XYZ file of C-alpha atoms in Angstrom:
583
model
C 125.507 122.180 102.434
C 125.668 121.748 106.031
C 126.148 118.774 108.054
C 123.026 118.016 110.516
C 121.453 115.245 112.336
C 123.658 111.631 111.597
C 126.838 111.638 111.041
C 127.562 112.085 107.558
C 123.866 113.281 106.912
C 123.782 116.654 104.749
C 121.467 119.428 104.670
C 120.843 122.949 102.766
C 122.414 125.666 104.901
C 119.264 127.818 104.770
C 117.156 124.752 105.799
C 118.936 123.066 109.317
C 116.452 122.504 111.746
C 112.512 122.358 111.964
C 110.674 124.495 110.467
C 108.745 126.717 113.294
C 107.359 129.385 111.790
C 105.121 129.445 108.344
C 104.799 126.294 106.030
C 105.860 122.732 107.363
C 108.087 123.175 103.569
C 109.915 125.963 104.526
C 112.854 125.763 103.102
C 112.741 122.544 101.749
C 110.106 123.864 98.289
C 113.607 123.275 95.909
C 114.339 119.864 97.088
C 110.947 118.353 97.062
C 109.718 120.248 93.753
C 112.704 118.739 92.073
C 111.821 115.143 93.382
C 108.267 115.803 92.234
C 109.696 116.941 88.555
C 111.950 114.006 88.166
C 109.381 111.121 89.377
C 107.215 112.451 86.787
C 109.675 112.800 84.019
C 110.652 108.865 84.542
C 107.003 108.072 85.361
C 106.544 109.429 81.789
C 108.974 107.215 80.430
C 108.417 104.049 82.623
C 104.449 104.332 80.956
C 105.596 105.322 77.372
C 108.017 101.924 77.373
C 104.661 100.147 79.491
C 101.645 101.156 77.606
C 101.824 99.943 74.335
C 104.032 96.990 74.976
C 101.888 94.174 74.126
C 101.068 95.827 70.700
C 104.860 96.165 70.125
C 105.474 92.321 70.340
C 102.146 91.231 68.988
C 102.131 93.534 65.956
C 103.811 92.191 62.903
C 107.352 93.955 63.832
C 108.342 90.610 66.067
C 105.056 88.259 65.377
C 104.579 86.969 69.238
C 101.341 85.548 70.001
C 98.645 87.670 72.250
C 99.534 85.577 75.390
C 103.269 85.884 74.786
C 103.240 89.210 74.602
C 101.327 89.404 77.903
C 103.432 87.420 79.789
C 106.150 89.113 78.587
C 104.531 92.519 79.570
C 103.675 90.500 83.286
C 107.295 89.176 83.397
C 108.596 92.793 82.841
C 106.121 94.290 85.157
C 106.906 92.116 87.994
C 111.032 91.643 87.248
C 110.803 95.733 87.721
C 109.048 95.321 91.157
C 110.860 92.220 92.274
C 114.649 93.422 92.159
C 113.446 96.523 94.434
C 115.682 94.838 96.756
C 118.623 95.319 94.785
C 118.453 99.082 94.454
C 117.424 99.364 98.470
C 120.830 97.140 99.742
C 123.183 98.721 96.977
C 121.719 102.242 98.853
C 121.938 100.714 102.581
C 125.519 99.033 101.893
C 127.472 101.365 99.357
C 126.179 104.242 97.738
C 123.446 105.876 99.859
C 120.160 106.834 98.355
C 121.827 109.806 95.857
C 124.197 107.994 94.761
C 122.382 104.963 93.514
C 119.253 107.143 92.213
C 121.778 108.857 90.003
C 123.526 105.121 89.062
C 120.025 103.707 88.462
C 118.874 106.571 85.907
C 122.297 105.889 84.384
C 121.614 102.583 83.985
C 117.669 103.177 82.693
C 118.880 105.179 80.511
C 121.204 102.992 78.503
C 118.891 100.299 78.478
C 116.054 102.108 77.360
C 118.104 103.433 74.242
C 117.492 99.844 73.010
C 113.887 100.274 72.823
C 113.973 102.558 69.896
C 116.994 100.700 68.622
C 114.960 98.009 67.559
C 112.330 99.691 66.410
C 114.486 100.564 63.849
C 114.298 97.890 60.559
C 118.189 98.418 60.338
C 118.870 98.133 64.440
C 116.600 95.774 64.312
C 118.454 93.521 61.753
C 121.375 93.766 63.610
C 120.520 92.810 66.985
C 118.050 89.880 65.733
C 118.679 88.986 62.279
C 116.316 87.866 59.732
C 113.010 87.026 61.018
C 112.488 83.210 59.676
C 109.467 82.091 57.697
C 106.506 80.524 59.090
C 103.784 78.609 58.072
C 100.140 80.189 56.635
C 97.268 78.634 58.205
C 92.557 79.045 58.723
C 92.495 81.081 61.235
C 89.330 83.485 60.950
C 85.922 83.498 62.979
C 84.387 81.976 59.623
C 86.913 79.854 58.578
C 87.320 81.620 55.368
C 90.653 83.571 54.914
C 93.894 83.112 56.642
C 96.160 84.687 58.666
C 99.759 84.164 59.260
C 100.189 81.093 62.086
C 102.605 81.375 65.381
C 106.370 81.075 64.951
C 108.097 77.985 66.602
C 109.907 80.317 68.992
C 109.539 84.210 69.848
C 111.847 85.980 66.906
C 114.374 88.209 69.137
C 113.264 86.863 72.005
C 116.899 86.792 73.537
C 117.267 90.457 72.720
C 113.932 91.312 74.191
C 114.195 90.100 77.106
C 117.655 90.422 78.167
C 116.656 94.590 77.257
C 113.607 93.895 79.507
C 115.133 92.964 82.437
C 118.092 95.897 82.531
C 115.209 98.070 82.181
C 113.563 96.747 85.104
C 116.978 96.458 87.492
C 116.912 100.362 86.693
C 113.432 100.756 86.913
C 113.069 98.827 90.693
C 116.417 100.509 91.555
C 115.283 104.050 90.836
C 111.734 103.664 92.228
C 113.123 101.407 95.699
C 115.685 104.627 96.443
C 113.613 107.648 94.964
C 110.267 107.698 96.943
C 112.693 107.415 100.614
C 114.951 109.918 98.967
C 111.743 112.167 98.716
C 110.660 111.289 101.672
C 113.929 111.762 103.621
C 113.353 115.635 102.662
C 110.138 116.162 104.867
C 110.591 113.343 107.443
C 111.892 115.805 110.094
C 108.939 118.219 109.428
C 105.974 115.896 111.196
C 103.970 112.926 109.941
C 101.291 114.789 108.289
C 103.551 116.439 105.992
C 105.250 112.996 105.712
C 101.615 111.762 104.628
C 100.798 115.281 102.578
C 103.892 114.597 100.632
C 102.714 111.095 99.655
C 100.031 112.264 98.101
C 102.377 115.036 96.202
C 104.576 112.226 95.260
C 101.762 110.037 93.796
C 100.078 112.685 92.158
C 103.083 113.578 90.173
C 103.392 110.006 88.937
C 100.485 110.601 87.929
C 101.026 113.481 85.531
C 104.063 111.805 83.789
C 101.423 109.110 82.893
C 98.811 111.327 81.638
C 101.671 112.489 79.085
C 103.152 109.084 78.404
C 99.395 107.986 77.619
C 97.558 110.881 75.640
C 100.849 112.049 73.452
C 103.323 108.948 73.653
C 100.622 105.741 73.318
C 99.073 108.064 70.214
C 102.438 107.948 68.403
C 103.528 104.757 69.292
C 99.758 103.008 67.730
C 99.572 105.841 64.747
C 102.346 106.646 64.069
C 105.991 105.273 64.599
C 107.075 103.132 67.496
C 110.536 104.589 66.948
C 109.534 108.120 67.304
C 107.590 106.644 70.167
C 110.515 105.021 71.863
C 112.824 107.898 71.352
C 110.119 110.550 73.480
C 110.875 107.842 76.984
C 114.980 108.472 76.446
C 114.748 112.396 76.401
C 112.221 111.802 79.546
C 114.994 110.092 81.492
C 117.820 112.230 80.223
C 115.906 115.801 80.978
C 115.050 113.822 84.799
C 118.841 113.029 85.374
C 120.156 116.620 84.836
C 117.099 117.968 86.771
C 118.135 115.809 89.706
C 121.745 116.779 89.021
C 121.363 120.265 89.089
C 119.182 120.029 92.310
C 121.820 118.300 94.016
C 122.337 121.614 96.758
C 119.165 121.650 97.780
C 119.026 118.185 98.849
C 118.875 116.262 101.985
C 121.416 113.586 101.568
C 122.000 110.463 103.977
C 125.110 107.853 103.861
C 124.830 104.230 103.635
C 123.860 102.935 106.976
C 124.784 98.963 106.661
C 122.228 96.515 105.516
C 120.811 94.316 108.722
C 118.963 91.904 106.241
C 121.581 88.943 107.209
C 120.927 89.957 110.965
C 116.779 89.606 110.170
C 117.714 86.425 108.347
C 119.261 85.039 111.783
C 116.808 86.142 113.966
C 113.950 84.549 112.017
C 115.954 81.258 111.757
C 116.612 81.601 115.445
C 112.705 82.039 116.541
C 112.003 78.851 114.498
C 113.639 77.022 116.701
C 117.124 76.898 114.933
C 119.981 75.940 117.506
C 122.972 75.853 115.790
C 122.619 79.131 114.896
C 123.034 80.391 118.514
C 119.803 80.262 119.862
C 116.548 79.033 120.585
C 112.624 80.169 120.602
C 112.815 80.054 124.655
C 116.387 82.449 124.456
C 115.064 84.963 121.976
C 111.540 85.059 123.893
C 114.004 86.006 126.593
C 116.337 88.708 125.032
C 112.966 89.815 123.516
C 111.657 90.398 127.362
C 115.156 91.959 128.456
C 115.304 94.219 125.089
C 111.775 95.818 126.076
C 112.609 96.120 129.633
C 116.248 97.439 128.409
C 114.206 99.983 126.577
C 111.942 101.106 128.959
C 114.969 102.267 131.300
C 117.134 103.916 128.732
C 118.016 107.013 128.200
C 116.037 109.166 125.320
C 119.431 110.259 123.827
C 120.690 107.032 122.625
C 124.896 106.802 122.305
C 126.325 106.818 118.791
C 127.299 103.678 117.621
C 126.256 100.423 115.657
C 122.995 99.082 116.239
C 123.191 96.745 120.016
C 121.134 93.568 119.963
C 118.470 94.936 121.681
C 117.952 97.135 118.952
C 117.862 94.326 116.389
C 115.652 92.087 118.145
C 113.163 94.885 118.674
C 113.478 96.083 114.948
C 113.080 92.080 114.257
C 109.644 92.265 116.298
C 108.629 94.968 113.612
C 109.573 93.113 110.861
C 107.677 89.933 111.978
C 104.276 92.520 112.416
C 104.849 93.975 108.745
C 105.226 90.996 106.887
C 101.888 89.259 106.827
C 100.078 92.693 106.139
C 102.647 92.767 103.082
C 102.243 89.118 101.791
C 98.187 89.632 101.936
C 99.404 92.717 99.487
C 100.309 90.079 96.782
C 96.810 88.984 95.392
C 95.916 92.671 94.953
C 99.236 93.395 93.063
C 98.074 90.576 90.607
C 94.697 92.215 89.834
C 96.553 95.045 89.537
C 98.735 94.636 86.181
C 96.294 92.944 84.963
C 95.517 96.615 83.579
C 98.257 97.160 81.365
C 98.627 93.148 80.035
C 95.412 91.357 80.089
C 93.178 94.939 80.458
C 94.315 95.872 77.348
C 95.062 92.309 75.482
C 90.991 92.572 75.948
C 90.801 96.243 74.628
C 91.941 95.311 71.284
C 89.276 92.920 70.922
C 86.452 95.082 71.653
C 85.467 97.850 68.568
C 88.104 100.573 68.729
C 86.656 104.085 66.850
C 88.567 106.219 64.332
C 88.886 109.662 66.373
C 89.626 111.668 63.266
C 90.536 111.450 59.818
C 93.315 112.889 57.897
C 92.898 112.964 54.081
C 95.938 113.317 51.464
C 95.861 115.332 48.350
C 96.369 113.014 45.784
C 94.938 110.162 47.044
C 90.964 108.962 47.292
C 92.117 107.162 50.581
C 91.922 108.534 54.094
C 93.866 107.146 56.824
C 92.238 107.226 59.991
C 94.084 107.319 63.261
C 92.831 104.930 65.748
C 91.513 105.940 69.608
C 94.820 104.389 71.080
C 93.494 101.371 73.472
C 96.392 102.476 76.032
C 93.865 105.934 76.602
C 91.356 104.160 78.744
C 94.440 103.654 81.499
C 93.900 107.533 81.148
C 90.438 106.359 83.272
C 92.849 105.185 85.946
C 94.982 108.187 85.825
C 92.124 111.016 85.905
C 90.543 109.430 88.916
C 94.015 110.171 90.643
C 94.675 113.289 89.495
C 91.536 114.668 90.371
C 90.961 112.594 94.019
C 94.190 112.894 95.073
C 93.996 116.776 95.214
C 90.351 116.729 96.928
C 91.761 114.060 99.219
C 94.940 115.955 100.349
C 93.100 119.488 100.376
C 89.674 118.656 101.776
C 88.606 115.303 102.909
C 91.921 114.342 104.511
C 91.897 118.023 106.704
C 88.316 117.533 107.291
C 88.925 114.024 108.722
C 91.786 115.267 110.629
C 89.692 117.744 112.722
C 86.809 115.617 113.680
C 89.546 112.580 114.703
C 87.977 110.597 111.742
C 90.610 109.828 109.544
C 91.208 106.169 109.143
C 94.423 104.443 109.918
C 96.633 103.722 106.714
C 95.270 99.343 107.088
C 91.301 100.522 107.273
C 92.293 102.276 104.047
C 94.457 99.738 102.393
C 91.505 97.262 103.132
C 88.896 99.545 101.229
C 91.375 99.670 98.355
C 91.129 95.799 97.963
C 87.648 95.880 97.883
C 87.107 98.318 94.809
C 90.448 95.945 93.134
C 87.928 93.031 93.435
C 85.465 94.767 91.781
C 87.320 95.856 89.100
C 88.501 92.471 88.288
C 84.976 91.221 88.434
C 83.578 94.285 85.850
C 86.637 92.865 83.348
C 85.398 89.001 83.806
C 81.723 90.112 82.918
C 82.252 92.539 80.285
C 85.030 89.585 78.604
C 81.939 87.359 79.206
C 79.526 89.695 77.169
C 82.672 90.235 74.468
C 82.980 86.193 73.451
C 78.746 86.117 73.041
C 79.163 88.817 70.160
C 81.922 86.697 69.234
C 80.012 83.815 68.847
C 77.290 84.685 67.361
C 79.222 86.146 65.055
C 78.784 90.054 65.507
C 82.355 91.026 64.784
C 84.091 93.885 62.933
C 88.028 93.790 61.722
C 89.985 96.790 62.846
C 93.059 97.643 61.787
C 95.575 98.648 64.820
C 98.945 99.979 63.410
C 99.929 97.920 60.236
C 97.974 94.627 62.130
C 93.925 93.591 61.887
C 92.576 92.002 64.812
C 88.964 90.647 64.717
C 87.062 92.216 67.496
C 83.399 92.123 69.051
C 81.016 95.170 67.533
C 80.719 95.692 71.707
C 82.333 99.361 71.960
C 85.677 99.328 73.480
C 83.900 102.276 76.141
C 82.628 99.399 78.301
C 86.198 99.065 79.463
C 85.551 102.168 81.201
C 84.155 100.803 84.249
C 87.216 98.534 85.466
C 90.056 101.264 84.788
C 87.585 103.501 86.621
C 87.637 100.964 89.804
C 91.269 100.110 89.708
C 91.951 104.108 89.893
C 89.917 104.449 93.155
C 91.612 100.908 94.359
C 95.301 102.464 94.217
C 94.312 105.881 95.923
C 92.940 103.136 98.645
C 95.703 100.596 98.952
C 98.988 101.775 97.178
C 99.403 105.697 98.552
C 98.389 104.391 102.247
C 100.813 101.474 101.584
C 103.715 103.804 100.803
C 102.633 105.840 103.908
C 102.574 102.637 105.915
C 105.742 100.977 104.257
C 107.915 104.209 105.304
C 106.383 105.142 108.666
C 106.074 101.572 110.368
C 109.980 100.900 109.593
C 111.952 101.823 112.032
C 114.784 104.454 111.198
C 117.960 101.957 110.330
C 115.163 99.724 107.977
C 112.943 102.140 106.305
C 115.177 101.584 103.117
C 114.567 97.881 103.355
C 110.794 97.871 103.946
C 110.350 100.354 101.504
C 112.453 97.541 98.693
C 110.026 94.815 100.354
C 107.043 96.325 99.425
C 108.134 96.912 95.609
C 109.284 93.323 95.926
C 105.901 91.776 96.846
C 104.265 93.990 93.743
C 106.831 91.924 91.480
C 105.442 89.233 93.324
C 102.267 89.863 92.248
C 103.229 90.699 88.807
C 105.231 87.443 88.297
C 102.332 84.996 90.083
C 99.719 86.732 87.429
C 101.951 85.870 84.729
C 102.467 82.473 86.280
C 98.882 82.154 86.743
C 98.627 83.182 82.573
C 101.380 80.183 81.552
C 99.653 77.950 83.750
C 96.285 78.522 81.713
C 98.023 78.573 78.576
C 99.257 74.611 78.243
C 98.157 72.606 75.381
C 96.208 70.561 78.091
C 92.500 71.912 79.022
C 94.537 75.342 79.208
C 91.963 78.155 79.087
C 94.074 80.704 77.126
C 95.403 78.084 74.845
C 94.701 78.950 71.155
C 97.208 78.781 69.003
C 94.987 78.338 66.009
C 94.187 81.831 66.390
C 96.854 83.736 66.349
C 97.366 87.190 67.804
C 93.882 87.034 68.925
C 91.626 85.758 71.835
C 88.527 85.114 70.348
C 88.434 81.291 70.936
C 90.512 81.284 74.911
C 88.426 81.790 78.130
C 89.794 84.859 79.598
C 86.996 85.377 81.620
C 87.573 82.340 83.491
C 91.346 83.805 83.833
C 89.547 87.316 85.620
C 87.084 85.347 87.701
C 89.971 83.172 88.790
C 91.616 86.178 90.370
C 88.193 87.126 91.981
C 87.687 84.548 93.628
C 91.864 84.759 94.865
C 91.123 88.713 95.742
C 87.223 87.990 97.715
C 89.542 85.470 99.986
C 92.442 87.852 100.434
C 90.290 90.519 101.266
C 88.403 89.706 104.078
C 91.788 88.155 105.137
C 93.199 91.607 104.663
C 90.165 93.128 106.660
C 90.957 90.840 110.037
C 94.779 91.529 109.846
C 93.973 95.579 109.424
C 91.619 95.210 112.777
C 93.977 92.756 114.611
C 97.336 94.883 113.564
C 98.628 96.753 116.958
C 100.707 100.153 115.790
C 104.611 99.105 116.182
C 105.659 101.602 119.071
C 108.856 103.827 117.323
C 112.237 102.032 118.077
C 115.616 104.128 118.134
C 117.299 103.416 114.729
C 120.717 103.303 113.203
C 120.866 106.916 112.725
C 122.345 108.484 116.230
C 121.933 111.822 117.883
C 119.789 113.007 115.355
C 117.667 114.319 118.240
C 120.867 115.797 120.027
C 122.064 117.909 116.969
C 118.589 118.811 116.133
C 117.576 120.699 118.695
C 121.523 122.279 119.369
């Protein structure tokens, strides 16, 4: 390794400067293939521990109730978003990006070894205890047999959860330092390969899911949870070597200092806070003198910390981002409602035997069940297959005729298709509780657990994954891209936490939303008298709800994207990368 650019930055010997001749990757294949490898890897894992979830906690292993499990799947969701933060200032403070990615997947790691753990009866027993006795009670569409009722409490609830949310510190910390890290390799080589590699980057995600869903959600329905928790550990194990091993090849920053507690200041200050050192009429003032500052100084700033002048102008860009990121947060609920409420729905709806597999000695056949965690496979295929086109085609086409829209025109469009997702799941759950009703049901059996579902084929479900898909190419690639290039250099880390942190936020409002509509009290996903099902809540009321949320934020979204004015590029934290550069 060679030292280039900041000081303290590293770089492969055979890769110091900008690439002039050939590809924009010159030089810099190793580091970003082994990025791409190890995303997927824990993408694999993150959607092996993700898909089948719900079914985990509602089957008869732990008992939980349908909406439990869902808000439990919400709460994880959004806790593995939401402490982004954490990852990004441990990074910016301490560790710098490598170290914490390789503390994170440490970290992951362990805690997802507790996953199969209790899958295990004996692990199980152990961690948990007995699970206690509950009450039989009526519980079918006719009235006529019965089913076991809801526990008092959530049996290893403690357990659960506390696993959960180690999972998700590693989770958020990984993801917040990871997609910079990969980024960091190709950010000297232009924008449009900074742009190109997004598209790389979510691609690859991509393929770790198409693995976790087609091989791991199969196993985990058919045939053993355990075997099916055990798959996501070797995932995260083979990633960490991988990343290990491509340690050389590498582009590797030090911690730069966190400036959230500076931000903090400057936003108390421009409210009009005065015993902090300052009022709105000063800081319009130093705002003035920092742009006029600017305007006269040289283009080869001095090494150094940050001045003032520097903060308040990285402030300004701050103050610009946030409101397109809050508008981000009805979207993110919409979002995850694909793997909680998406699928909650999916094992309602008639699931079809995909094959059977007869024994020798027996008359009975066993048939394995078309795993309702495939239909995210919708969701993935779109990507996989528009992402390419996009990056290779439309993108390049766009480019030449001075076409291509700006990252917000884009992020809008995504919103757009997330509405109309949301509104194909309220009509088709709409559709689902008339076949309930008048009774034209069928009982499946899912794992070692029979859920009473609507004769409507679970294909119908096709529809919304379909629209999500084409909603995240839309609004979460271009957000990345607009995340990491709108930051200026000393913040990129932090922007790039706050964005994970408002998809928690999203994630944790959906699964307020959900408690909220589950209370004894007119609560439209309140039925407790049927168990483990949905057959007698009002879900569609729950997706049409969020419609109505995502039609507001939308055209909210659309006059924020057309009133947004591109934050001109401020000198950062990192010094005389210019300087050594071009020596």
């Amino acid at each position: 390794m060679a030292p280039a650019g900041c000081h303290g930055e590293r770089r492969p010997l055979l890769a110091v400067g900008r690439a002039r001749d050939g590809s924009p990757l010159k030089g810099r294949w190793a580091a970003c293939a082994a990025v791409l490898v190890v995303e997927s890897l824990e993408r694999a894992a993150f959607f092996s521990i993700t898909a089948n979830l719900v079914l985990y906690l509602n089957s008869s292993t732990f008992n939980w109730g349908g909406t439990q499990a869902s808000r439990a799947s919400l709460l994880f969701l959004g806790a593995s978003y939401l402490l982004s933060p954490v990852g990004g200032w441990l990074a910016d403070v301490y560790l710098g990006r490598y170290g914490t990615v390789v503390l994170s997947f440490l970290l992951y790691l362990l805690a997802a070894c507790l996953l199969p753990t209790m899958a295990s009866l004996d692990g199980r027993l152990s961690l948990c205890g007995q699970m206690p006795s509950y009450s039989i009670q009526n519980c079918s569409v006719d009235h006529t047999g019965t089913c076991p009722g809801q526990p008092q409490y959530q049996y290893c609830a403690p357990v659960v959860y506390s696993g959960l949310l180690l999972l998700a510190l590693g989770i958020s910390s990984t993801r917040a330092n990871l997609t910079p890290f990969g980024a960091d390799q190709v950010t000297d080589r232009g924008e449009d390969t900074t742009r190109r590699f997004f598209n790389w980057f979510y691609w690859s995600i991509n393929i770790g899911a198409v693995f976790a869903l087609l091989v791991v959600a199969f196993i985990q329905q058919n045939i053993s949870f355990l075997v099916g928790y055990l798959i996501p550990v070797a995932c995260l194990a083979l990633a960490l070597l991988i990343f290990l091993l491509a340690t050389p090849a590498f582009v590797t920053k030090p911690p730069m200092g966190s400036q959230v507690s500076v931000m903090i200041k400057l936003a108390l200050q421009s409210c009009g806070c005065t015993w902090l050192g300052g009022n709105r009429a000063r800081l319009s003032t130093r705002w003035s003198q920092a742009g006029a500052r600017e305007s006269f100084t040289n283009s080869r700033p001095q090494p150094g910390p940050p001045s003032h002048e520097e903060d308040l102008a990285n402030f300004q860009v701050m103050a610009k981002i946030l409101p397109v990121m809050l508008t981000f947060i009805p979207y993110w609920m919409v979002y995850f409602q694909m793997q909680s409420t998406y699928y909650l729905q999916g094992l309602h709806l008639h699931i079809p035997s995909i094959f059977q597999h007869g024994q020798t000695h027996a008359s009975t056949t066993h048939n394995y069940m078309f795993p309702d965690a495939w239909l995210l496979l919708a969701n993935v295929v779109v990507l996989l297959a528009l992402v390419p086109l996009k990056d290779r085609v439309i993108d390049p086409f766009l480019v030449r005729r001075k076409l291509l829209p700006s990252a917000l025109k884009r992020m809008s469009l995504g919103m757009f298709f997330g509405l109309a997702s949301i509104l194909a799941a309220g009509v088709l759950e709409r559709e689902r509780l008339q076949y309930v009703h008048h009774n034209q049901t069928v009982s499946q059996r899912i794992g070692k657990d029979s859920y009473v579902a609507a004769s409507l084929p679970i294909w119908w479900q096709i529809p919304q994954y379909l629209l999500i898909g084409i909603s995240e190419l839309f609004a979460s690639i271009p957000g990345l891209e607009f995340a990491y290039s709108e930051a200026p250099k000393s913040m990129k880390g932090a922007i790039m936490g706050l964005f994970f942190f408002i998809s928690g936020v999203g994630s944790l409002l959906g699964s307020g939303l959900l408690t909220l509509l589950s209370l004894p009290s007119h609560g439209w996903m309140h039925c407790p008298e049927d168990y483990g099902n949905i057959n007698n809540c009002h879900m569609d009321y729950y997706f049409f709800l969020l419609a109505g949320i995502q039609s507001v934020t939308c055209l909210l979204f659309a006059w924020i994207s057309v009133h947004y004015e591109k934050q001109p590029r401020h000198p950062g934290s990192c010094r005389l990368c210019v300087e050594q550069e071009e020596d």
